[in-house]
């Protein structure tokens, strides 16, 4: 895997980001420490262009509190901020860009009007989330409408051993589709496919310490004439069990 190399454009081949927090619950006023990593199925692979991301958490009114990532000593970014008032919060990173594809399997950043020789132009929209709580709060986290596709975590508690989700697409449940669950224990990775039921629900056990990442990739049947022919969406949800 490349080191100290910008591999953002590899999202067209399945790369994505994920957010890891050092813990899942904090005291009011404590510093929340998280990192944004980039790769494929939770395997780090170079770094992404963080200046093209929007990173924020949602306050109690659903308003964005924008955050600025800092490049770490490696292929990741630090996300640090003072914990807000007690409650359950989503930490979200959004990346949205457009790439053209030529006949030689090369990808170029830009829209159709800037890439007249491209065979196809695709808009990639990616949303990466995690959840943390301040104080002893627990509950559900509302679906964030800009995410298009996201894992809605039901009945959040910072020490949950069974995590229950509903996969949402444009505010509706995404039923009977395959998602990927990646688990990293600090040494080895394991993967398995999880199928949502008819109402978009899925669950998994997080009894073992380590990092769990749900990944869902989907193509959307929409386009903008002169801009791009299709749209692809990837969403990740990360949970760190300590």
PDB file of C-alpha atoms in Angstrom:
ATOM      1  CA  UNK A   1       0.000   0.000   0.000  1.00  0.00           C
ATOM      2  CA  UNK A   2       1.368   3.453  -0.875  1.00  0.00           C
ATOM      3  CA  UNK A   3       2.596   5.741   1.877  1.00  0.00           C
ATOM      4  CA  UNK A   4       2.482   9.530   1.791  1.00  0.00           C
ATOM      5  CA  UNK A   5       0.709   9.392  -1.585  1.00  0.00           C
ATOM      6  CA  UNK A   6      -2.507  11.182  -2.491  1.00  0.00           C
ATOM      7  CA  UNK A   7      -4.849   8.416  -3.644  1.00  0.00           C
ATOM      8  CA  UNK A   8      -8.131  10.350  -3.513  1.00  0.00           C
ATOM      9  CA  UNK A   9      -8.908   9.645  -7.167  1.00  0.00           C
ATOM     10  CA  UNK A  10      -8.968   5.928  -6.412  1.00  0.00           C
ATOM     11  CA  UNK A  11     -12.480   6.385  -5.024  1.00  0.00           C
ATOM     12  CA  UNK A  12     -13.607   5.485  -8.532  1.00  0.00           C
ATOM     13  CA  UNK A  13     -12.220   1.993  -7.886  1.00  0.00           C
ATOM     14  CA  UNK A  14     -13.759   1.629  -4.435  1.00  0.00           C
ATOM     15  CA  UNK A  15     -11.699   3.734  -2.049  1.00  0.00           C
ATOM     16  CA  UNK A  16     -13.409   5.543   0.798  1.00  0.00           C
ATOM     17  CA  UNK A  17     -12.718   7.210   4.141  1.00  0.00           C
ATOM     18  CA  UNK A  18     -13.754   6.295   7.661  1.00  0.00           C
ATOM     19  CA  UNK A  19     -13.654   8.109  11.002  1.00  0.00           C
ATOM     20  CA  UNK A  20     -12.260   6.545  14.174  1.00  0.00           C
ATOM     21  CA  UNK A  21     -12.703   8.019  17.649  1.00  0.00           C
ATOM     22  CA  UNK A  22     -10.427   7.123  20.551  1.00  0.00           C
ATOM     23  CA  UNK A  23     -13.511   6.467  22.691  1.00  0.00           C
ATOM     24  CA  UNK A  24     -17.271   6.506  22.296  1.00  0.00           C
ATOM     25  CA  UNK A  25     -18.264   8.693  25.236  1.00  0.00           C
ATOM     26  CA  UNK A  26     -16.791  11.903  26.607  1.00  0.00           C
ATOM     27  CA  UNK A  27     -17.382  14.282  29.508  1.00  0.00           C
ATOM     28  CA  UNK A  28     -18.707  17.779  28.733  1.00  0.00           C
ATOM     29  CA  UNK A  29     -15.777  20.035  27.894  1.00  0.00           C
ATOM     30  CA  UNK A  30     -13.394  17.140  27.253  1.00  0.00           C
ATOM     31  CA  UNK A  31     -11.422  17.090  23.999  1.00  0.00           C
ATOM     32  CA  UNK A  32     -12.843  14.737  21.376  1.00  0.00           C
ATOM     33  CA  UNK A  33     -10.034  13.097  19.412  1.00  0.00           C
ATOM     34  CA  UNK A  34     -10.796  11.392  16.109  1.00  0.00           C
ATOM     35  CA  UNK A  35      -8.893  10.494  12.963  1.00  0.00           C
ATOM     36  CA  UNK A  36      -9.977  10.395   9.336  1.00  0.00           C
ATOM     37  CA  UNK A  37      -8.361   7.561   7.356  1.00  0.00           C
ATOM     38  CA  UNK A  38      -8.511   6.624   3.676  1.00  0.00           C
ATOM     39  CA  UNK A  39      -8.263   3.347   1.800  1.00  0.00           C
ATOM     40  CA  UNK A  40     -10.353   0.371   0.753  1.00  0.00           C
ATOM     41  CA  UNK A  41     -12.438  -1.701   3.167  1.00  0.00           C
ATOM     42  CA  UNK A  42     -10.651  -0.105   6.129  1.00  0.00           C
ATOM     43  CA  UNK A  43      -7.156  -0.902   4.808  1.00  0.00           C
ATOM     44  CA  UNK A  44      -5.225   2.394   4.816  1.00  0.00           C
ATOM     45  CA  UNK A  45      -3.961   3.269   1.333  1.00  0.00           C
ATOM     46  CA  UNK A  46      -2.284   6.663   1.040  1.00  0.00           C
ATOM     47  CA  UNK A  47      -4.196   9.785   2.037  1.00  0.00           C
ATOM     48  CA  UNK A  48      -7.076  11.848   0.689  1.00  0.00           C
ATOM     49  CA  UNK A  49      -7.305  15.553  -0.082  1.00  0.00           C
ATOM     50  CA  UNK A  50      -8.857  16.732   3.159  1.00  0.00           C
ATOM     51  CA  UNK A  51      -9.320  20.286   1.876  1.00  0.00           C
ATOM     52  CA  UNK A  52     -12.041  18.885  -0.421  1.00  0.00           C
ATOM     53  CA  UNK A  53     -13.974  17.441   2.528  1.00  0.00           C
ATOM     54  CA  UNK A  54     -16.613  19.051   4.680  1.00  0.00           C
ATOM     55  CA  UNK A  55     -16.216  17.773   8.248  1.00  0.00           C
ATOM     56  CA  UNK A  56     -18.647  18.675  11.038  1.00  0.00           C
ATOM     57  CA  UNK A  57     -20.875  17.453  13.819  1.00  0.00           C
ATOM     58  CA  UNK A  58     -24.537  18.276  14.290  1.00  0.00           C
ATOM     59  CA  UNK A  59     -25.623  20.234  17.364  1.00  0.00           C
ATOM     60  CA  UNK A  60     -28.927  19.840  19.246  1.00  0.00           C
ATOM     61  CA  UNK A  61     -30.687  22.021  16.662  1.00  0.00           C
ATOM     62  CA  UNK A  62     -29.366  19.968  13.768  1.00  0.00           C
ATOM     63  CA  UNK A  63     -26.989  22.751  12.735  1.00  0.00           C
ATOM     64  CA  UNK A  64     -23.525  21.999  11.396  1.00  0.00           C
ATOM     65  CA  UNK A  65     -20.524  22.809  13.560  1.00  0.00           C
ATOM     66  CA  UNK A  66     -17.696  22.861  11.034  1.00  0.00           C
ATOM     67  CA  UNK A  67     -14.333  21.326  11.972  1.00  0.00           C
ATOM     68  CA  UNK A  68     -10.866  21.678  10.443  1.00  0.00           C
ATOM     69  CA  UNK A  69      -8.766  18.499  10.097  1.00  0.00           C
ATOM     70  CA  UNK A  70      -5.021  18.559  10.746  1.00  0.00           C
ATOM     71  CA  UNK A  71      -2.576  16.310   8.878  1.00  0.00           C
ATOM     72  CA  UNK A  72      -1.144  13.711  11.221  1.00  0.00           C
ATOM     73  CA  UNK A  73       2.317  12.178  11.236  1.00  0.00           C
ATOM     74  CA  UNK A  74       1.223   9.610   8.685  1.00  0.00           C
ATOM     75  CA  UNK A  75      -1.575   9.033   6.187  1.00  0.00           C
ATOM     76  CA  UNK A  76      -4.421  10.305   8.345  1.00  0.00           C
ATOM     77  CA  UNK A  77      -5.957  13.519   9.653  1.00  0.00           C
ATOM     78  CA  UNK A  78      -6.640  14.540  13.232  1.00  0.00           C
ATOM     79  CA  UNK A  79     -10.090  15.889  14.068  1.00  0.00           C
ATOM     80  CA  UNK A  80     -10.014  17.572  17.479  1.00  0.00           C
ATOM     81  CA  UNK A  81     -12.649  19.702  19.164  1.00  0.00           C
ATOM     82  CA  UNK A  82     -14.082  20.496  22.574  1.00  0.00           C
ATOM     83  CA  UNK A  83     -16.981  18.236  23.540  1.00  0.00           C
ATOM     84  CA  UNK A  84     -20.314  20.101  23.485  1.00  0.00           C
ATOM     85  CA  UNK A  85     -23.181  19.712  25.966  1.00  0.00           C
ATOM     86  CA  UNK A  86     -24.512  16.300  26.981  1.00  0.00           C
ATOM     87  CA  UNK A  87     -26.186  14.422  24.176  1.00  0.00           C
ATOM     88  CA  UNK A  88     -25.669  12.021  21.274  1.00  0.00           C
ATOM     89  CA  UNK A  89     -23.814  13.405  18.259  1.00  0.00           C
ATOM     90  CA  UNK A  90     -22.882  12.394  14.739  1.00  0.00           C
ATOM     91  CA  UNK A  91     -19.413  13.201  13.448  1.00  0.00           C
ATOM     92  CA  UNK A  92     -19.657  13.437   9.657  1.00  0.00           C
ATOM     93  CA  UNK A  93     -17.284  13.903   6.715  1.00  0.00           C
ATOM     94  CA  UNK A  94     -18.683  14.474   3.217  1.00  0.00           C
ATOM     95  CA  UNK A  95     -16.792  14.288  -0.078  1.00  0.00           C
ATOM     96  CA  UNK A  96     -18.393  15.087  -3.409  1.00  0.00           C
ATOM     97  CA  UNK A  97     -16.516  15.234  -6.709  1.00  0.00           C
ATOM     98  CA  UNK A  98     -16.857  14.369 -10.388  1.00  0.00           C
ATOM     99  CA  UNK A  99     -14.576  12.272 -12.582  1.00  0.00           C
ATOM    100  CA  UNK A 100     -14.425  11.534 -16.296  1.00  0.00           C
ATOM    101  CA  UNK A 101     -13.333   8.222 -17.810  1.00  0.00           C
ATOM    102  CA  UNK A 102     -11.571   7.773 -21.162  1.00  0.00           C
ATOM    103  CA  UNK A 103     -11.190   4.694 -23.365  1.00  0.00           C
ATOM    104  CA  UNK A 104      -7.873   3.749 -21.734  1.00  0.00           C
ATOM    105  CA  UNK A 105      -9.317   3.313 -18.240  1.00  0.00           C
ATOM    106  CA  UNK A 106      -7.899   6.621 -17.040  1.00  0.00           C
ATOM    107  CA  UNK A 107      -9.867   8.857 -14.713  1.00  0.00           C
ATOM    108  CA  UNK A 108      -9.769  12.651 -14.752  1.00  0.00           C
ATOM    109  CA  UNK A 109     -11.223  15.081 -12.268  1.00  0.00           C
ATOM    110  CA  UNK A 110     -13.901  17.345 -13.720  1.00  0.00           C
ATOM    111  CA  UNK A 111     -17.329  17.523 -15.345  1.00  0.00           C
ATOM    112  CA  UNK A 112     -18.330  16.772 -18.940  1.00  0.00           C
ATOM    113  CA  UNK A 113     -18.032  20.365 -20.205  1.00  0.00           C
ATOM    114  CA  UNK A 114     -14.376  20.375 -19.076  1.00  0.00           C
ATOM    115  CA  UNK A 115     -13.644  16.832 -20.288  1.00  0.00           C
ATOM    116  CA  UNK A 116     -15.106  16.625 -23.813  1.00  0.00           C
ATOM    117  CA  UNK A 117     -13.173  13.449 -24.703  1.00  0.00           C
ATOM    118  CA  UNK A 118     -14.364  11.457 -21.704  1.00  0.00           C
ATOM    119  CA  UNK A 119     -16.519   8.421 -22.406  1.00  0.00           C
ATOM    120  CA  UNK A 120     -18.419   8.808 -19.140  1.00  0.00           C
ATOM    121  CA  UNK A 121     -18.521  11.305 -16.311  1.00  0.00           C
ATOM    122  CA  UNK A 122     -19.637  10.145 -12.888  1.00  0.00           C
ATOM    123  CA  UNK A 123     -20.415  12.149  -9.777  1.00  0.00           C
ATOM    124  CA  UNK A 124     -19.205  10.435  -6.593  1.00  0.00           C
ATOM    125  CA  UNK A 125     -20.888  11.385  -3.331  1.00  0.00           C
ATOM    126  CA  UNK A 126     -19.464   9.883  -0.151  1.00  0.00           C
ATOM    127  CA  UNK A 127     -20.517  10.229   3.479  1.00  0.00           C
ATOM    128  CA  UNK A 128     -18.501   8.924   6.418  1.00  0.00           C
ATOM    129  CA  UNK A 129     -19.940   8.949   9.928  1.00  0.00           C
ATOM    130  CA  UNK A 130     -19.467   7.835  13.475  1.00  0.00           C
ATOM    131  CA  UNK A 131     -21.410   8.518  16.681  1.00  0.00           C
ATOM    132  CA  UNK A 132     -20.251   9.599  20.119  1.00  0.00           C
ATOM    133  CA  UNK A 133     -22.040  10.650  23.271  1.00  0.00           C
ATOM    134  CA  UNK A 134     -21.334  13.362  25.815  1.00  0.00           C
ATOM    135  CA  UNK A 135     -22.156  12.461  29.391  1.00  0.00           C
ATOM    136  CA  UNK A 136     -24.452   9.496  29.946  1.00  0.00           C
ATOM    137  CA  UNK A 137     -26.699  10.260  26.983  1.00  0.00           C
ATOM    138  CA  UNK A 138     -28.119   7.503  24.818  1.00  0.00           C
ATOM    139  CA  UNK A 139     -30.791   7.267  22.171  1.00  0.00           C
ATOM    140  CA  UNK A 140     -31.139   7.495  18.393  1.00  0.00           C
ATOM    141  CA  UNK A 141     -29.450   9.763  15.891  1.00  0.00           C
ATOM    142  CA  UNK A 142     -31.637  11.375  13.227  1.00  0.00           C
ATOM    143  CA  UNK A 143     -31.066  10.696   9.544  1.00  0.00           C
ATOM    144  CA  UNK A 144     -29.013  13.508   7.999  1.00  0.00           C
ATOM    145  CA  UNK A 145     -30.764  14.430   4.726  1.00  0.00           C
ATOM    146  CA  UNK A 146     -27.642  15.450   2.758  1.00  0.00           C
ATOM    147  CA  UNK A 147     -26.195  11.973   3.194  1.00  0.00           C
ATOM    148  CA  UNK A 148     -28.481  10.406   0.549  1.00  0.00           C
ATOM    149  CA  UNK A 149     -27.473   6.996   1.881  1.00  0.00           C
ATOM    150  CA  UNK A 150     -26.518   6.399   5.509  1.00  0.00           C
ATOM    151  CA  UNK A 151     -26.560   3.887   8.343  1.00  0.00           C
ATOM    152  CA  UNK A 152     -29.144   5.071  10.876  1.00  0.00           C
ATOM    153  CA  UNK A 153     -28.018   3.805  14.277  1.00  0.00           C
ATOM    154  CA  UNK A 154     -30.922   2.807  16.502  1.00  0.00           C
ATOM    155  CA  UNK A 155     -30.803   2.853  20.313  1.00  0.00           C
ATOM    156  CA  UNK A 156     -27.246   4.161  20.669  1.00  0.00           C
ATOM    157  CA  UNK A 157     -25.335   3.531  23.876  1.00  0.00           C
ATOM    158  CA  UNK A 158     -21.574   4.017  24.210  1.00  0.00           C
ATOM    159  CA  UNK A 159     -21.112   0.512  25.654  1.00  0.00           C
ATOM    160  CA  UNK A 160     -23.425  -1.331  23.280  1.00  0.00           C
ATOM    161  CA  UNK A 161     -22.434  -4.881  22.405  1.00  0.00           C
ATOM    162  CA  UNK A 162     -25.164  -5.361  19.820  1.00  0.00           C
ATOM    163  CA  UNK A 163     -25.518  -2.558  17.293  1.00  0.00           C
ATOM    164  CA  UNK A 164     -28.767  -2.201  15.387  1.00  0.00           C
ATOM    165  CA  UNK A 165     -28.986  -0.126  12.217  1.00  0.00           C
ATOM    166  CA  UNK A 166     -31.415   0.801   9.521  1.00  0.00           C
ATOM    167  CA  UNK A 167     -29.876   1.553   6.136  1.00  0.00           C
ATOM    168  CA  UNK A 168     -31.560   4.652   4.744  1.00  0.00           C
ATOM    169  CA  UNK A 169     -31.701   5.982   1.194  1.00  0.00           C
ATOM    170  CA  UNK A 170     -33.192   9.424   0.642  1.00  0.00           C
ATOM    171  CA  UNK A 171     -35.091   9.109   3.901  1.00  0.00           C
ATOM    172  CA  UNK A 172     -36.530   5.650   3.154  1.00  0.00           C
ATOM    173  CA  UNK A 173     -35.350   2.214   4.239  1.00  0.00           C
ATOM    174  CA  UNK A 174     -33.038   0.381   1.822  1.00  0.00           C
ATOM    175  CA  UNK A 175     -34.202  -3.216   2.112  1.00  0.00           C
ATOM    176  CA  UNK A 176     -32.703  -6.503   0.905  1.00  0.00           C
ATOM    177  CA  UNK A 177     -29.280  -5.169  -0.113  1.00  0.00           C
ATOM    178  CA  UNK A 178     -25.775  -6.363   0.790  1.00  0.00           C
ATOM    179  CA  UNK A 179     -23.464  -4.303   2.951  1.00  0.00           C
ATOM    180  CA  UNK A 180     -19.884  -5.011   4.030  1.00  0.00           C
ATOM    181  CA  UNK A 181     -18.782  -5.229   7.657  1.00  0.00           C
ATOM    182  CA  UNK A 182     -15.027  -4.955   8.215  1.00  0.00           C
ATOM    183  CA  UNK A 183     -13.521  -5.720  11.636  1.00  0.00           C
ATOM    184  CA  UNK A 184      -9.943  -4.875  12.620  1.00  0.00           C
ATOM    185  CA  UNK A 185      -8.608  -6.183  15.942  1.00  0.00           C
ATOM    186  CA  UNK A 186      -5.356  -4.235  15.674  1.00  0.00           C
ATOM    187  CA  UNK A 187      -3.574  -7.018  13.807  1.00  0.00           C
ATOM    188  CA  UNK A 188      -5.897  -8.763  11.377  1.00  0.00           C
ATOM    189  CA  UNK A 189      -8.873  -7.802   9.247  1.00  0.00           C
ATOM    190  CA  UNK A 190     -11.991  -9.878   8.762  1.00  0.00           C
ATOM    191  CA  UNK A 191     -14.893  -9.149   6.450  1.00  0.00           C
ATOM    192  CA  UNK A 192     -18.395 -10.444   6.035  1.00  0.00           C
ATOM    193  CA  UNK A 193     -21.489  -9.470   4.115  1.00  0.00           C
ATOM    194  CA  UNK A 194     -24.599  -8.379   5.970  1.00  0.00           C
ATOM    195  CA  UNK A 195     -27.962  -8.358   4.212  1.00  0.00           C
ATOM    196  CA  UNK A 196     -30.562  -5.828   5.273  1.00  0.00           C
ATOM    197  CA  UNK A 197     -34.062  -7.161   5.826  1.00  0.00           C
ATOM    198  CA  UNK A 198     -37.135  -5.782   4.092  1.00  0.00           C
ATOM    199  CA  UNK A 199     -37.275  -2.709   6.324  1.00  0.00           C
ATOM    200  CA  UNK A 200     -33.559  -1.975   5.910  1.00  0.00           C
ATOM    201  CA  UNK A 201     -32.564  -3.290   9.332  1.00  0.00           C
ATOM    202  CA  UNK A 202     -29.320  -5.077  10.170  1.00  0.00           C
ATOM    203  CA  UNK A 203     -27.370  -5.810  13.329  1.00  0.00           C
ATOM    204  CA  UNK A 204     -24.018  -7.171  14.424  1.00  0.00           C
ATOM    205  CA  UNK A 205     -22.198  -8.058  17.619  1.00  0.00           C
ATOM    206  CA  UNK A 206     -19.426  -5.723  18.790  1.00  0.00           C
ATOM    207  CA  UNK A 207     -18.347  -7.734  21.829  1.00  0.00           C
ATOM    208  CA  UNK A 208     -14.699  -7.936  20.755  1.00  0.00           C
ATOM    209  CA  UNK A 209     -12.500  -4.858  21.193  1.00  0.00           C
ATOM    210  CA  UNK A 210     -11.478  -3.322  17.884  1.00  0.00           C
ATOM    211  CA  UNK A 211     -12.776  -1.203  15.032  1.00  0.00           C
ATOM    212  CA  UNK A 212     -15.929  -2.084  13.114  1.00  0.00           C
ATOM    213  CA  UNK A 213     -16.811  -0.413   9.829  1.00  0.00           C
ATOM    214  CA  UNK A 214     -20.028  -0.793   7.836  1.00  0.00           C
ATOM    215  CA  UNK A 215     -19.712   0.045   4.136  1.00  0.00           C
ATOM    216  CA  UNK A 216     -22.405   0.392   1.509  1.00  0.00           C
ATOM    217  CA  UNK A 217     -21.874   1.346  -2.137  1.00  0.00           C
ATOM    218  CA  UNK A 218     -24.711   2.105  -4.512  1.00  0.00           C
ATOM    219  CA  UNK A 219     -25.268   3.531  -7.962  1.00  0.00           C
ATOM    220  CA  UNK A 220     -28.061   6.079  -8.329  1.00  0.00           C
ATOM    221  CA  UNK A 221     -30.059   6.379 -11.530  1.00  0.00           C
ATOM    222  CA  UNK A 222     -29.730  10.108 -12.045  1.00  0.00           C
ATOM    223  CA  UNK A 223     -27.686  12.496 -14.166  1.00  0.00           C
ATOM    224  CA  UNK A 224     -27.306  16.141 -15.168  1.00  0.00           C
ATOM    225  CA  UNK A 225     -27.063  16.777 -18.931  1.00  0.00           C
ATOM    226  CA  UNK A 226     -23.673  18.214 -19.843  1.00  0.00           C
ATOM    227  CA  UNK A 227     -22.298  17.448 -16.386  1.00  0.00           C
ATOM    228  CA  UNK A 228     -22.365  13.707 -15.650  1.00  0.00           C
ATOM    229  CA  UNK A 229     -24.203  10.575 -16.762  1.00  0.00           C
ATOM    230  CA  UNK A 230     -24.554   8.801 -13.441  1.00  0.00           C
ATOM    231  CA  UNK A 231     -24.045   9.133  -9.724  1.00  0.00           C
ATOM    232  CA  UNK A 232     -22.429   6.718  -7.268  1.00  0.00           C
ATOM    233  CA  UNK A 233     -22.680   6.884  -3.490  1.00  0.00           C
ATOM    234  CA  UNK A 234     -20.610   5.278  -0.752  1.00  0.00           C
ATOM    235  CA  UNK A 235     -21.326   5.516   2.956  1.00  0.00           C
ATOM    236  CA  UNK A 236     -19.356   4.236   5.939  1.00  0.00           C
ATOM    237  CA  UNK A 237     -20.181   4.012   9.626  1.00  0.00           C
ATOM    238  CA  UNK A 238     -17.401   3.284  12.112  1.00  0.00           C
ATOM    239  CA  UNK A 239     -17.660   2.042  15.683  1.00  0.00           C
ATOM    240  CA  UNK A 240     -14.636   1.616  17.969  1.00  0.00           C
ATOM    241  CA  UNK A 241     -15.168  -0.877  20.788  1.00  0.00           C
ATOM    242  CA  UNK A 242     -12.696  -0.474  23.680  1.00  0.00           C
TER     243      UNK A 242
END
